[in-house]
XYZ file of C-alpha atoms in Angstrom:
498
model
C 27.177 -52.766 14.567
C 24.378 -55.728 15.292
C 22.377 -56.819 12.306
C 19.184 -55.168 13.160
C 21.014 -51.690 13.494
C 21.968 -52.390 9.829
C 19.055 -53.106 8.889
C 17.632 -50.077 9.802
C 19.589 -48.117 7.886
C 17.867 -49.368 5.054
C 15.117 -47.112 3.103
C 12.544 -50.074 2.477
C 10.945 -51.642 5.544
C 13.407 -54.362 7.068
C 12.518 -56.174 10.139
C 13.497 -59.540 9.204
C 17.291 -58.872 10.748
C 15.405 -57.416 13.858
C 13.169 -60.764 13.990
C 16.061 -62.741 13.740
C 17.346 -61.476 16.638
C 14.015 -62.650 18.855
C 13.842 -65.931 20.397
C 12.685 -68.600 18.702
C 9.651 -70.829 19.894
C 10.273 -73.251 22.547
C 13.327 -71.495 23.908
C 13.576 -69.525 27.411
C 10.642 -68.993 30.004
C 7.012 -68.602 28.532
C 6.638 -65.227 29.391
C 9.580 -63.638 27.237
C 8.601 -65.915 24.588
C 5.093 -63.841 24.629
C 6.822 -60.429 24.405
C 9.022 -61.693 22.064
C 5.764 -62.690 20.257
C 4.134 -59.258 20.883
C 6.938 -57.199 19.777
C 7.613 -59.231 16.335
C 3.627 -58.777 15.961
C 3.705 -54.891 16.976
C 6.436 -54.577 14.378
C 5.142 -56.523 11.356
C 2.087 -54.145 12.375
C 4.268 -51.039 11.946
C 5.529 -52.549 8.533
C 2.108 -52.859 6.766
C 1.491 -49.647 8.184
C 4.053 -48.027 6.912
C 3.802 -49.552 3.503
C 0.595 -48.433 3.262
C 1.667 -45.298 3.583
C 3.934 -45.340 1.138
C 1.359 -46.364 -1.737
C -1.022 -43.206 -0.180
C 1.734 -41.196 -0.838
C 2.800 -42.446 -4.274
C -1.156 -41.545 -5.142
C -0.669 -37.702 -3.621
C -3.156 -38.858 -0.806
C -1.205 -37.003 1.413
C -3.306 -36.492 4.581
C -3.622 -39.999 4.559
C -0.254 -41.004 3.927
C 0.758 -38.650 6.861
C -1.926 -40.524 9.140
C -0.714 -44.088 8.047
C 2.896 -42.996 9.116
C 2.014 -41.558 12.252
C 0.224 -45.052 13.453
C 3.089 -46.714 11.857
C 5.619 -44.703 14.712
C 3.191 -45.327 17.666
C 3.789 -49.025 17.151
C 7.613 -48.124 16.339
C 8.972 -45.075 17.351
C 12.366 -46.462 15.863
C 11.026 -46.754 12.545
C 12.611 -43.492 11.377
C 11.814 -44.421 7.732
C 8.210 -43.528 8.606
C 9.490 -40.473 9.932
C 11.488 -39.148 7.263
C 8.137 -39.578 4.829
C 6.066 -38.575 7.020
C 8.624 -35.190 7.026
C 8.411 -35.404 2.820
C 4.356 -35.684 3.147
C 4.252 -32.610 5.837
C 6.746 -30.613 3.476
C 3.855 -31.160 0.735
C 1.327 -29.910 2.507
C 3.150 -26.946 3.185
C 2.810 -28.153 7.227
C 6.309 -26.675 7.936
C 6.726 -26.934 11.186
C 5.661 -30.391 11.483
C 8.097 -31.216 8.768
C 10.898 -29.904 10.601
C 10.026 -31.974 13.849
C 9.698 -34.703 12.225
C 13.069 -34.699 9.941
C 14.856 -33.678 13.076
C 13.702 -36.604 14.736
C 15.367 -38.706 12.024
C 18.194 -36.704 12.223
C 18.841 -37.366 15.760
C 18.208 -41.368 15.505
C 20.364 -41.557 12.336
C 23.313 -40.256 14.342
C 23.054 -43.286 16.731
C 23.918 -45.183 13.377
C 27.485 -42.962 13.452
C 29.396 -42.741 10.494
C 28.563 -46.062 8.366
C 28.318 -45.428 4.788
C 24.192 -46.172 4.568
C 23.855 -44.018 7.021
C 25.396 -40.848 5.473
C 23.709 -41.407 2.939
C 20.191 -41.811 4.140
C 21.090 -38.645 6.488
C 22.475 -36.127 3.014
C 19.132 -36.743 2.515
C 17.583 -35.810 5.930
C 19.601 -32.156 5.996
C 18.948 -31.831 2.146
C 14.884 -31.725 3.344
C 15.716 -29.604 6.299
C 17.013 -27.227 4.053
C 14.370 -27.309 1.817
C 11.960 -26.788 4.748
C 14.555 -24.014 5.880
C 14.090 -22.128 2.326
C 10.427 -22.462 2.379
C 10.274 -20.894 5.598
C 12.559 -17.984 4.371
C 15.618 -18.662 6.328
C 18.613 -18.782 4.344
C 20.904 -19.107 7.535
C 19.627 -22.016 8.663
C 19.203 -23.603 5.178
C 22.457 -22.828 4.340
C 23.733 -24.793 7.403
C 21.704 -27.836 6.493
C 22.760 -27.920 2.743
C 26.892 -27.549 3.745
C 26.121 -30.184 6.300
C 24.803 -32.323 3.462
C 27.694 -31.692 1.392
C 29.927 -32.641 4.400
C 28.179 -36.206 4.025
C 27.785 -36.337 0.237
C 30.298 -33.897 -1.614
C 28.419 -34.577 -4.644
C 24.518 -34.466 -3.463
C 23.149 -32.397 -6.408
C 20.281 -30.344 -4.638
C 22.446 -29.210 -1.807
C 24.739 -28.187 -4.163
C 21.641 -25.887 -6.223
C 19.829 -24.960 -2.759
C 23.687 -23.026 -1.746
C 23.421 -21.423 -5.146
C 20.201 -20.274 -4.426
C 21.083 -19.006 -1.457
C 24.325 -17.175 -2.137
C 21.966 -15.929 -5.828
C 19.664 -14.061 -3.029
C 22.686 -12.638 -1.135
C 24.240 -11.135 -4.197
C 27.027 -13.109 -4.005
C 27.457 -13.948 -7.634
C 30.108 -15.774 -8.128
C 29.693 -18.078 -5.384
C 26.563 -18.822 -7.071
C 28.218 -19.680 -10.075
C 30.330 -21.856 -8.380
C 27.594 -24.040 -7.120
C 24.993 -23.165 -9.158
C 28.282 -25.164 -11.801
C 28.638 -27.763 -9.049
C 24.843 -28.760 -9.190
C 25.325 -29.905 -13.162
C 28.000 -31.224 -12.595
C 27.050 -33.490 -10.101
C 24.021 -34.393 -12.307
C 21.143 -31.753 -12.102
C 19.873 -31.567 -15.434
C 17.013 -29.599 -14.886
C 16.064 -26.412 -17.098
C 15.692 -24.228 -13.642
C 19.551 -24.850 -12.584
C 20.816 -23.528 -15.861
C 17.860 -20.444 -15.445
C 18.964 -19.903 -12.259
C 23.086 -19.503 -13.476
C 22.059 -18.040 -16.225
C 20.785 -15.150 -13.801
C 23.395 -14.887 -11.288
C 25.959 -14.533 -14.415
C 23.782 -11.861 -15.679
C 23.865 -10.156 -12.529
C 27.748 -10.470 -12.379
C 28.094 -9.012 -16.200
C 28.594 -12.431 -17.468
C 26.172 -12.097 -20.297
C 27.615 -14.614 -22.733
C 28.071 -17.487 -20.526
C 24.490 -16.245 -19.078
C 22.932 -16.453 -23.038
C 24.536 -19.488 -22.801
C 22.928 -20.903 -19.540
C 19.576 -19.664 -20.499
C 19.606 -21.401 -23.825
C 20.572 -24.501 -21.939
C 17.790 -24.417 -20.034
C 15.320 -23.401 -22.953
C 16.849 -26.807 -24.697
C 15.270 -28.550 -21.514
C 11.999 -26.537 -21.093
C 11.034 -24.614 -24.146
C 8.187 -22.956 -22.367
C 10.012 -21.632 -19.186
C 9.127 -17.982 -19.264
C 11.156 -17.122 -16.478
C 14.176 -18.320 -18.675
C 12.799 -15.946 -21.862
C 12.471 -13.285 -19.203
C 15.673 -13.764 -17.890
C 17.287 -14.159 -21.539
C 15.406 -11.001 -22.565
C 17.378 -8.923 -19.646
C 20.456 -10.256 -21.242
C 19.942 -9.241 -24.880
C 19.209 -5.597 -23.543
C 22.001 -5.447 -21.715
C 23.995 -6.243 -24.869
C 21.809 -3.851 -26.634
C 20.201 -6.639 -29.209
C 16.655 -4.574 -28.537
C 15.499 -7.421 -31.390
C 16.182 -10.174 -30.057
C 15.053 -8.583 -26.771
C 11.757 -7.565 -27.833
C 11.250 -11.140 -29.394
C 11.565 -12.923 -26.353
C 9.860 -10.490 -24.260
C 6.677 -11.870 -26.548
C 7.149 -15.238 -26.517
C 7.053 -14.951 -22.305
C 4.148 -12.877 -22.562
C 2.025 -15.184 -25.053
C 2.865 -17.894 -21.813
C 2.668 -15.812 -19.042
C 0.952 -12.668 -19.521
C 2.045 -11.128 -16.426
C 2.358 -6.907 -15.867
C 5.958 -7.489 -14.742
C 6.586 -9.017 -18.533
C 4.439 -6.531 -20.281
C 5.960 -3.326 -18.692
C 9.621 -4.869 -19.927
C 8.120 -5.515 -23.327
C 7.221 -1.894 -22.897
C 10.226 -0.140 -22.261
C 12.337 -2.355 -24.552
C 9.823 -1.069 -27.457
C 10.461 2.615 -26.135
C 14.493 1.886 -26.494
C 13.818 1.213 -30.225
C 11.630 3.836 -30.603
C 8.786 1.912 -31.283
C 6.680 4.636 -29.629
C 3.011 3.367 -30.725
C 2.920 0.141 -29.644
C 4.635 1.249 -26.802
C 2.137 3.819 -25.269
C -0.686 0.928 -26.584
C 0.614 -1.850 -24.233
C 1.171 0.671 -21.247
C -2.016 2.012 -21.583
C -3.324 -1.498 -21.442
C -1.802 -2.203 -18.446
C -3.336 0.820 -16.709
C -6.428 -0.266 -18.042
C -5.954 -3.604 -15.953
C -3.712 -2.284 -13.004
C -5.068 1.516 -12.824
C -2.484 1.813 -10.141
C 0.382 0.536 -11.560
C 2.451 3.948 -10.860
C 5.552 2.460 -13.241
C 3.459 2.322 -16.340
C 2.268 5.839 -15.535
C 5.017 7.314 -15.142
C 6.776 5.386 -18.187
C 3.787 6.481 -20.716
C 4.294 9.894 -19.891
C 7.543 9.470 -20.171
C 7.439 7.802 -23.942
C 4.964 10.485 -24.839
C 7.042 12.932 -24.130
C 9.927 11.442 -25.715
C 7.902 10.750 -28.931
C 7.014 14.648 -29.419
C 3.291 14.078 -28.248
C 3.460 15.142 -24.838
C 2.290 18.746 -25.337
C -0.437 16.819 -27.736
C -1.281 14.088 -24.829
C -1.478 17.331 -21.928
C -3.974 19.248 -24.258
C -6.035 16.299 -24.368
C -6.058 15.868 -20.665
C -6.526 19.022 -19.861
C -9.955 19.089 -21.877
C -11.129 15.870 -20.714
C -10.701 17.244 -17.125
C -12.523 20.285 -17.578
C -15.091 17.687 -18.824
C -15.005 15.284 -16.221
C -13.127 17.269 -12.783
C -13.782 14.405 -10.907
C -11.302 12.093 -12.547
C -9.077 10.961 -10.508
C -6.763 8.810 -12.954
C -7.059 11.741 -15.757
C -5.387 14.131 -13.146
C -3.095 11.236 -12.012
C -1.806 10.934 -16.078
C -1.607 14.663 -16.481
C 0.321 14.982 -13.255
C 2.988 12.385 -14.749
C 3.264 14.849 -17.701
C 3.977 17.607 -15.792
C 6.663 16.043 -13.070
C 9.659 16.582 -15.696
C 9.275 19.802 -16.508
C 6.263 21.705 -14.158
C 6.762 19.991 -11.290
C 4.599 22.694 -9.391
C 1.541 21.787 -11.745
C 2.126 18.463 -11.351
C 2.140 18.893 -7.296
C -1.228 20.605 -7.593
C -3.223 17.652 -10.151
C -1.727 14.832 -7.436
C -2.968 16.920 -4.612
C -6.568 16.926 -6.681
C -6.345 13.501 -7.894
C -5.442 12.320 -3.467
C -8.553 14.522 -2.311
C -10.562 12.995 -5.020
C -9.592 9.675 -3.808
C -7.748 9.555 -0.619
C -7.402 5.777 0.076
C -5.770 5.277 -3.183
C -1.491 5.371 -1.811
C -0.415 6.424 -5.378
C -1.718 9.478 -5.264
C 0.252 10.620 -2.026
C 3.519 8.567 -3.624
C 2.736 11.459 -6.629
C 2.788 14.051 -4.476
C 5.877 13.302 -2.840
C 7.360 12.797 -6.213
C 6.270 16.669 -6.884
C 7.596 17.564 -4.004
C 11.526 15.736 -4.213
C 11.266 17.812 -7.842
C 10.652 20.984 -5.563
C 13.570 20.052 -3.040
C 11.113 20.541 -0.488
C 12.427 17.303 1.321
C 11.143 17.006 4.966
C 7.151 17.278 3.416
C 8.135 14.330 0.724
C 9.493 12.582 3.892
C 6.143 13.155 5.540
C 3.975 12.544 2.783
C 5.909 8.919 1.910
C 5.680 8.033 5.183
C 1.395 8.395 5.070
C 1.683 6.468 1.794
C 3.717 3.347 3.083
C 1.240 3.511 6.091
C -1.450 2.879 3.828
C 0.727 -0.634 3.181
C 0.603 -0.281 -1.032
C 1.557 -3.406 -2.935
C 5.206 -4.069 -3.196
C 6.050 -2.720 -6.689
C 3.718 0.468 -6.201
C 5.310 0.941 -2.637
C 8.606 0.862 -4.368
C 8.031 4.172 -5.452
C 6.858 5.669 -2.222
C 10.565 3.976 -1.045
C 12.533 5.853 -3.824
C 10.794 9.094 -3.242
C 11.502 8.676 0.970
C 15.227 7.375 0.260
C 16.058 9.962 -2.311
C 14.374 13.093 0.451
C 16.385 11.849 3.266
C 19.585 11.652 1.476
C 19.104 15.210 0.776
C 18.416 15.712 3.958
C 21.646 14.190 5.326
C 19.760 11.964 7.242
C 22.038 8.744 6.399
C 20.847 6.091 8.852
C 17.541 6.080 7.342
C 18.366 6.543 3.911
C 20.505 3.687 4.239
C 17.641 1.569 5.057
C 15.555 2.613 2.577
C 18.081 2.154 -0.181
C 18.432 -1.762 1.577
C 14.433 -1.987 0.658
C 14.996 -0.905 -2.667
C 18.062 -2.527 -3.238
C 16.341 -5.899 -2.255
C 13.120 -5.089 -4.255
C 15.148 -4.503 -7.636
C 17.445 -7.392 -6.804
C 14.437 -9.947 -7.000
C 12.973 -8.386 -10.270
C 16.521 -8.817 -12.165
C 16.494 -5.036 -12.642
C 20.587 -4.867 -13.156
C 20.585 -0.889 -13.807
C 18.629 0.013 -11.442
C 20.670 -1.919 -8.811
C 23.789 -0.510 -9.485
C 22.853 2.940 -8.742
C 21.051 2.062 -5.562
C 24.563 0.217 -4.617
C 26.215 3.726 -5.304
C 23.870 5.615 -2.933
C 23.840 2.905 -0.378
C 28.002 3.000 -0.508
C 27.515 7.217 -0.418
C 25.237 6.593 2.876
C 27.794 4.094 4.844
C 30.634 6.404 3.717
C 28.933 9.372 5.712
C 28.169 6.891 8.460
C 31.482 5.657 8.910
C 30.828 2.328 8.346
C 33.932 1.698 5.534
C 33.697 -1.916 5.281
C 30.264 -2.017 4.314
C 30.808 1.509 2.096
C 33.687 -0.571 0.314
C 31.403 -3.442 -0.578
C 28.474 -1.819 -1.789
C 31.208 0.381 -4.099
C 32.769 -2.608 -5.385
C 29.401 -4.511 -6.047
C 28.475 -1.087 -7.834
C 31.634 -1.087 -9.941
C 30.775 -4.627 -11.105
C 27.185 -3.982 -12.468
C 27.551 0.237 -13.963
C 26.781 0.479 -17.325
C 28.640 2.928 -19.382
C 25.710 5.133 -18.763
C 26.752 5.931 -14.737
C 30.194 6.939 -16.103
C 30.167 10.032 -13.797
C 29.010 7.916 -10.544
C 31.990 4.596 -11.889
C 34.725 8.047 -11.753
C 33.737 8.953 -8.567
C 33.832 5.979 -7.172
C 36.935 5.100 -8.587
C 38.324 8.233 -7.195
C 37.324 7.023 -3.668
C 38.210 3.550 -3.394
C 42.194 3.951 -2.954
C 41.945 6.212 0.156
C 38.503 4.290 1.509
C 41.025 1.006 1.788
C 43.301 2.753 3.509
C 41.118 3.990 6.195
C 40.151 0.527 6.248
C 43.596 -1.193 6.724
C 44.509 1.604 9.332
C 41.736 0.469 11.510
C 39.557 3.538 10.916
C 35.826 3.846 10.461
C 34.134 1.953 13.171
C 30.082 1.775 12.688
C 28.501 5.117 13.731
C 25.939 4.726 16.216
């Protein structure tokens, strides 16, 4: 390798090797001497370009920074070290696609460089950005191709190491997640978000003392990380320390007062029958999120539990004869009524949609009523109209639950299956363990019927790994089916229906 392609490989600006290389003055014809000249010029040029940008970028001036580069390149277009900040600056500005260009630029002039040691280096670093770029544009495939590629260069670059965790986290694949999510710290990533983001994906394989453990570790490093409290919370409930659960659960509210955190504040208090404050915080959330169909449904649902419901129904039954009009009163009476009188509660969501038709929770209501009534094919119809009406994620999820529950009744499997892939996806992101393993049960019922074994097999297994106690019935079942669903299997049976 010459001396100015070693240079090169280095991060700072390095042209002295390259100059070294030019003619000096005096020597050969006149006329290469003054190319010789021009090109040294062009390239000291590039340099104090370049540097520039580096101090723009140091400040956060990144528009500039990005500008300064870019004039940098048209006087070098070898200078890849503009390039790959240039790639960093765009990746700031959230200018994806430019950032991608760019880095694979670099990429492709760092391989003429082949395998020296600066240069795997320098590009670990290159596929670690792509990957980043990758996440941000929500393609795990690809990112997961640049951060093993990194690892193939670096076996021990940190961030590749905690971008495959987060990766194999979102694809439920647990304990792969552990694995790197383990090989992150120990390759040096101290920050409090690797140890959150263990912390989770041994919660979500039933690891929950290693996960207190994790999320403790990352509390050490960031006291205030309320996605770490929030996280921690999930784990005292699931070893039933409601105290220590609840206490949490305030701390990450008192930082982030978000309705996610309230509502789990809010059914935690329910689970230790702290019924008051309970129905007090969900009726403050309605108060602030009147459509928030969760913390509707859960205050009817405490008030009933608490002995008040007939109390609460009298109440909104005289306010209505007050105030007909009411949409929300005949909403919260409806929600009353689902357990027991689902036929009353069919006819107050049928008032409450007329009274305000563009309002999806309404409709999501009355298909609720209706999957009470087992009258199926109009909750599939009536979900359908609500999701049309696109309803923010966590309210659709209801409007999902209600059409994925109607056309598993219905035997209509294909479809249910998808639905229970929405929901499945929606409760993975929210950390909602409970919830997730019964979905996983349904989804396993709906690729049994379809044929599809090796999929049915998986979601049983990840179902067996995440039941409570409290799905004892579903865990037998399940338990009764696996021995004879692996042999169909390893005979060859149960191609995909189409």
């Amino acid at each position: 390798m010459s001396s100015a392609r070693t240079a090169g490989l280095l991060l700072i600006v390095i042209y002295l090797a390259a100059s070294s290389a030019i003619a000096q003055p005096g020597r050969g014809k006149p006329a290469a001497k003054s190319a010789e000249v021009e090109a040294r010029d062009q390239g000291k040029q590039a340099a104090t370009l370049f540097e520039a940008g580096q101090n723009a970028h140091q400040k956060g001036e990144l528009e500039k920074a990005v500008e300064l580069y870019g004039q940098a390149l048209d006087l070098d277009s070898s200078l890849w070290q503009a390039g790959f900040q240039r790639a960093a600056a765009y990746f700031s500005l959230n200018r994806l696609a430019d950032a991608k260009a760019s880095m694979l630029g670099v990429i492709k002039q760092l391989s003429e460089f082949g395998d020296a040691p600066e240069a795997r280096q320098v590009s670990c670093r290159a596929q670690i950005l792509l990957g980043d770029i990758a996440l941000a544009e929500n393609n795990p495939v690809e990112a997961e191709k640049s951060f093993r590629r990194a690892l193939e260069l670096n076996p021990q670059a940190p961030r590749a190491h905690a971008g495959l965790a987060e990766i194999l986290l979102g694809a439920g694949k647990y304990a792969e997640a552990i694995s790197e999510a383990k090989a992150a710290i120990e390759a040096g990533d101290d920050r409090a978000g690797v140890y959150a983001m263990l912390g989770e994906a041994q919660t979500l394989g039933g690891k929950y003392e290693e996960a207190l453990a994790s999320f403790n570790e990352a509390l050490k490093r960031e006291p205030k990380n309320a996605i770490a409290i929030r996280r921690r919370a999930d784990v005292h409930l699931a070893r039933k320390d409601l105290k220590a659960a609840i206490e949490d659960l305030r701390v990450s509210i008192e930082i982030d007062p978000n309705i996610s955190s309230r509502l789990r504040l809010a059914h935690a208090l329910t689970a230790a029958k702290q019924y008051d404050e309970a129905v007090s915080l969900y009726r403050r959330i309605l108060q602030d999120e009147p459509s928030n169909n969760e913390a509707r449904t859960a205050l009817a649902a405490v008030m009933i539990e608490s002995g008040k419901g007939a109390e609460a129904v009298a109440q909104l039954e005289s306010l209505i004869k007050t105030e007909p009009n009411r949409a929300d009163l005949r909403g919260q009476l409806a929600e009353l009524y689902l357990p027991s009188q689902p036929e009353k509660a069919l006819e107050q969501y049928m008032a409450a949609a007329k009274l305000e038709p563009s309002q999806p929770q309404h409709q999501i209501g009355v298909a609720a009523a209706l999957v009470k009534l087992r009258r199926f094919q109009e909750a599939v119809s009536v979900s359908r109209q609500a999701l049309a009406q696109n309803p923010k994620e966590d309210l659709a999820y209801f409007a999902h639950t209600n059409l994925a529950t109607a056309l598993f009744e219905l035997d209509d499997f294909p479809n249910a299956a998808r639905e229970f892939v929405w929901i499945f996806d929606h409760q993975r992101k929210r950390g909602d363990q409970k919830r997730t393993a019964i979905t996983l049960y349904f989804l396993g019922i709906c690729f049994d019927k379809l044929g599809d074994y090796e999929q049915a097999l998986k979601a049983y297994e990840q179902f067996m790994a995440l039941a409570p106690t409290d799905n004892q019935l579903e865990i037998d079942k399940v338990k009764l089916r696996l021995p004879s669903l692996r042999n169909q299997i390893k005979e060859g049976k149960g191609k995909r229906k189409q």
